[in-house]
Amino acid sequence: MPATKLHTHRVEKPWGRCDLFPGFDDVAAGGEPVGEVWFQEPGDTTPDLLIKYLFTGEKLSVQVHPDDVEAHKRGLPRGKDECWTILAAKPDSTIALGPKQAMTAPELHDAALDGSIEDKLDWVPIEAGDFYYAASGTIHAIGAGLTLIEVQQNSETTYRLYDYGRPRELHLEDGVAVAHLDPYQPIVSPGPVGEHRTILVEGPKFVLERWTGGEHAVTLPEGKTAWIVPIAGSGEVAGVAFKAGECVTMTGSETITAGADADYLFAYPGTTRV
């Protein structure tokens, strides 16, 4: 089919929230907090990308993901580059991105064990509208008070380095082995390329664009899938309607039509824009 609306899968997390975001129902009184909303079933499967919303009430663990090479060494299908489009942030919200100063592998291991890693990371202030790309190997931790859309390679391989004393398994050997030990280097986003089109990232694993309302004619190469992730407003593609809180995939050549108030992400694997 040229367009398909994806299943919405709510994931309860202890660090999640009960107040979500326009387009999603808040958690009913007495319910478990929701940390993530997925737009496909979880797992290391095809397709190439996975789209999620994250709602953070507490800090997530300090973690790292392998790149494709390291993933293949471990019998995994792919690594995990990911990026975050920030939709809402409390005034003191932060994300940790890499160490403040270069570390050695033994220093990272010891800091993860004794908890000093938290103070050795670069905690970046976050505001609504920010965008960050975290390549595989980036040591990171998403802070509290954030609502964001995560676009990532479709892998759930996470090596947890530190978890603030929570009783969850750590993965120090693998995590240290795949981690970048130098300070984080942000990407340069290409930026606006038209009146209603901004390129947030262009490769190496996927392209992510942010579009506003109107008509967008798209021709995807044979076998390539794109994801439409509406943040606000509504629209349709190939007869499939979409609105905020949903996600639609498309293939082939189609025209996306959206209302004047529409704001949405358009994601697809590859290194160059369509």
C-alpha atoms as one frame of an Amber mdcrd trajectory, in Angstrom:
protein
   0.000   0.000   0.000   1.310   3.503  -0.781   0.446   4.796   2.720  -0.166
   3.062   6.057  -1.132   4.425   9.460   1.012   2.721  12.100  -0.140   1.112
  15.317   0.368   3.243  18.443   2.082   1.336  21.248   2.225   3.003  24.687
   5.102   1.866  26.903   4.909   2.309  30.671   8.163   3.415  32.309   9.008
   4.279  35.938  10.645   7.489  34.700   7.632   8.435  32.556   4.745  10.851
  33.086   0.973  10.890  33.340   0.618  14.231  31.519   1.574  13.650  27.904
   1.303  15.943  24.855  -1.445  17.227  22.530  -2.589  14.313  20.414  -2.246
  11.786  23.255  -4.636  10.980  26.095  -3.167  11.603  29.541  -2.823   8.616
  31.859  -5.986   7.989  33.869  -5.893   8.542  37.620  -4.057   5.675  39.303
  -2.476   4.476  36.052   1.202   3.766  35.465   3.273   6.583  33.946   3.940
   6.382  30.207   7.528   6.971  29.118   7.343   6.175  25.419   4.910   5.871
  22.538   6.154   3.675  19.677   4.786   3.609  16.181   5.597  -0.046  15.546
   6.189  -3.065  17.701   9.573  -2.998  19.478  12.539  -5.124  18.491  15.517
  -5.460  16.178  13.443  -5.936  13.040  12.819  -4.313   9.708  12.107  -1.571
   8.726  15.246   0.516   9.042  13.856   3.254  11.301  11.840   3.447  14.499
   9.870   6.509  15.592   9.022   7.227  19.245   7.712   9.958  21.496   9.404
  10.221  24.909   7.830  11.797  28.010  10.349  12.087  30.846   9.453  12.668
  34.490  12.909  11.586  35.710  16.376  11.237  34.207  16.947   8.249  31.961
  20.027   6.095  32.537  23.476   7.047  31.276  23.798   4.821  28.231  25.458
   4.200  24.890  24.593   2.288  21.715  26.887   0.369  19.338  27.476   1.429
  15.747  26.849  -0.940  12.841  30.331  -2.478  13.012  30.159  -3.148  16.754
  26.585  -4.410  16.453  27.566  -6.889  13.731  30.415  -8.176  15.932  27.752
  -9.060  18.503  25.394 -10.718  16.021  22.993  -7.750  15.927  21.434  -6.453
  12.686  22.420  -2.780  13.057  23.691  -0.087  15.375  21.706   2.830  16.712
  22.179   6.396  15.601  19.353   8.524  16.979  18.165  12.112  17.121  15.785
  14.150  19.219  13.369  16.892  18.213  12.403  18.711  21.419   8.711  19.595
  21.620   8.473  20.805  25.231  10.928  21.322  28.066  10.769  22.515  31.654
  13.075  25.456  32.435  15.783  23.287  34.041  15.698  20.403  31.542  19.000
  19.005  30.270  20.463  16.192  28.183  23.934  14.772  28.821  25.972  14.510
  25.618  29.437  13.017  25.936  32.112  13.699  28.567  33.232  17.223  29.429
  36.823  16.142  28.819  38.397  13.200  27.014  38.477  10.016  29.099  40.252
   6.698  28.881  38.304   3.453  28.847  39.444   2.572  32.426  38.404   6.057
  33.602  34.955   5.632  32.074  34.590   2.191  33.657  35.569   3.435  37.107
  33.384   6.556  36.866  30.386   4.423  35.916  30.994   2.140  38.891  31.362
   4.862  41.511  28.729   7.231  40.085  31.118  10.081  39.341  30.233   9.705
  35.651  27.186  11.904  36.240  29.415  14.899  37.080  31.853  14.155  34.244
  29.216  14.402  31.516  28.310  17.579  29.644  24.703  18.356  30.654  23.327
  20.678  27.949  20.375  23.007  28.708  17.394  22.104  26.514  14.559  24.235
  25.145  11.544  23.513  22.958  12.612  23.635  19.319  16.094  22.239  19.926
  17.431  19.371  17.829  20.301  16.995  18.650  21.792  14.094  16.721  23.518
  11.428  18.815  25.646   9.147  16.671  26.186   5.571  17.832  28.831   5.532
  20.533  27.744   8.854  22.086  27.476   8.574  25.873  24.187  10.260  26.732
  21.356  10.606  29.219  18.004  12.271  28.549  16.973  14.417  31.494  13.623
  15.005  33.189  10.848  17.336  32.102  11.131  16.711  28.358   8.742  15.800
  25.574  10.525  14.816  22.391  10.316  12.790  19.212  13.114  10.283  18.753
  13.996   9.091  15.260  16.485   6.239  15.311  17.875   3.235  13.538  15.548
   0.382  14.394  17.518  -1.188  17.226  16.820  -1.450  20.932  20.373  -2.424
  21.882  21.247  -0.199  24.834  24.311  -0.551  27.055  23.506   1.002  30.417
  26.519   2.556  32.138  24.912   4.174  35.190  21.356   4.288  36.550  21.383
   6.473  39.696  21.090   3.472  42.004  18.028   1.976  40.336  18.029  -1.847
  40.539  18.616  -2.489  36.839  21.396  -4.344  35.071  24.457  -2.434  33.866
  26.442  -3.353  30.763  29.875  -1.930  31.536  32.023  -4.218  29.407  30.074
  -3.682  26.199  29.248  -0.062  26.994  32.846   0.984  27.573  33.968  -0.959
  24.493  31.665   0.952  22.120  31.702   4.402  23.751  33.241   7.528  22.233
  35.626   8.844  24.882  36.018  12.392  23.528  33.600  15.329  23.993  30.489
  15.347  21.838  30.695  17.109  18.481  27.286  18.367  17.296  26.264  18.044
  13.670  25.553  21.092  11.541  21.966  20.935  10.305  21.547  21.923   6.637
  18.637  24.177   7.653  15.842  25.646   5.491  15.792  24.578   1.837  12.416
  26.113   0.946   9.540  28.084   2.384   8.003  25.077   4.144  10.957  22.672
   4.349  13.897  22.414   6.781  16.538  19.662   6.741  17.443  18.740  10.316
  19.954  16.014   9.484  21.169  14.471   6.224  22.830  11.092   6.827  24.777
   9.047   7.529  21.948   6.680   8.521  18.820   8.676   7.755  17.460  12.038
   6.665  15.069  13.981   8.883  13.130  16.972   7.618  10.602  19.292   9.273
   7.776  20.532   7.077   4.868  22.905   7.512   1.486  23.015   5.758   0.673
  22.971   2.080   1.361  20.399  -0.625   4.607  18.428  -0.852   5.144  16.129
  -3.828   7.457  13.272  -2.890   9.055  10.562  -5.025  10.856   7.875  -3.054
  13.296   5.435  -4.650  12.116   1.872  -5.209  12.022  -0.036  -1.922  12.414
   3.037   0.295   9.902   3.949   3.021   9.330   7.364   4.588   7.679   8.220
   7.904   5.324  11.190   8.394   5.147  12.268  12.059   2.622  15.084  12.622
   3.368  17.337  15.602   0.439  19.714  15.110  -2.427  19.995  12.667  -3.518
  17.376  10.165  -3.221  16.227   6.577  -3.435  13.259   4.256  -1.360  11.189
   1.847  -2.627   8.584  -0.629  -6.077   8.758   0.953  -4.780   8.134   4.490
  -5.529  10.954   6.934  -3.134  11.855   9.730  -3.128  14.159  12.740  -0.971
  14.955  15.752  -0.210  11.867  17.833  -0.167   9.539  14.812   2.425   8.296
  12.337   2.014   7.274   8.699   4.444   5.550   6.339   4.482   6.065   2.593
   6.211   4.601  -0.458   6.434   5.525  -4.132   5.326   8.877  -5.569   2.646
  10.735  -3.629   1.600  14.262  -2.688   1.296  15.063   1.002  -1.414  17.642
   1.650  -1.514  19.328   5.036  -3.444  22.177   6.622  -1.931  25.622   7.039
  -1.369  24.927  10.763   0.354  21.569  10.176   3.858  20.950  11.527   5.365
  17.521  10.912   8.542  15.503  10.573   9.426  13.549   7.443  12.032  10.811
   7.921  13.618   8.226   5.622  16.798   6.100   5.581  19.778   7.132   3.509
  22.386   9.844   3.156  20.760  12.309   0.737  17.443  14.125   0.612  14.699
  13.037  -1.794
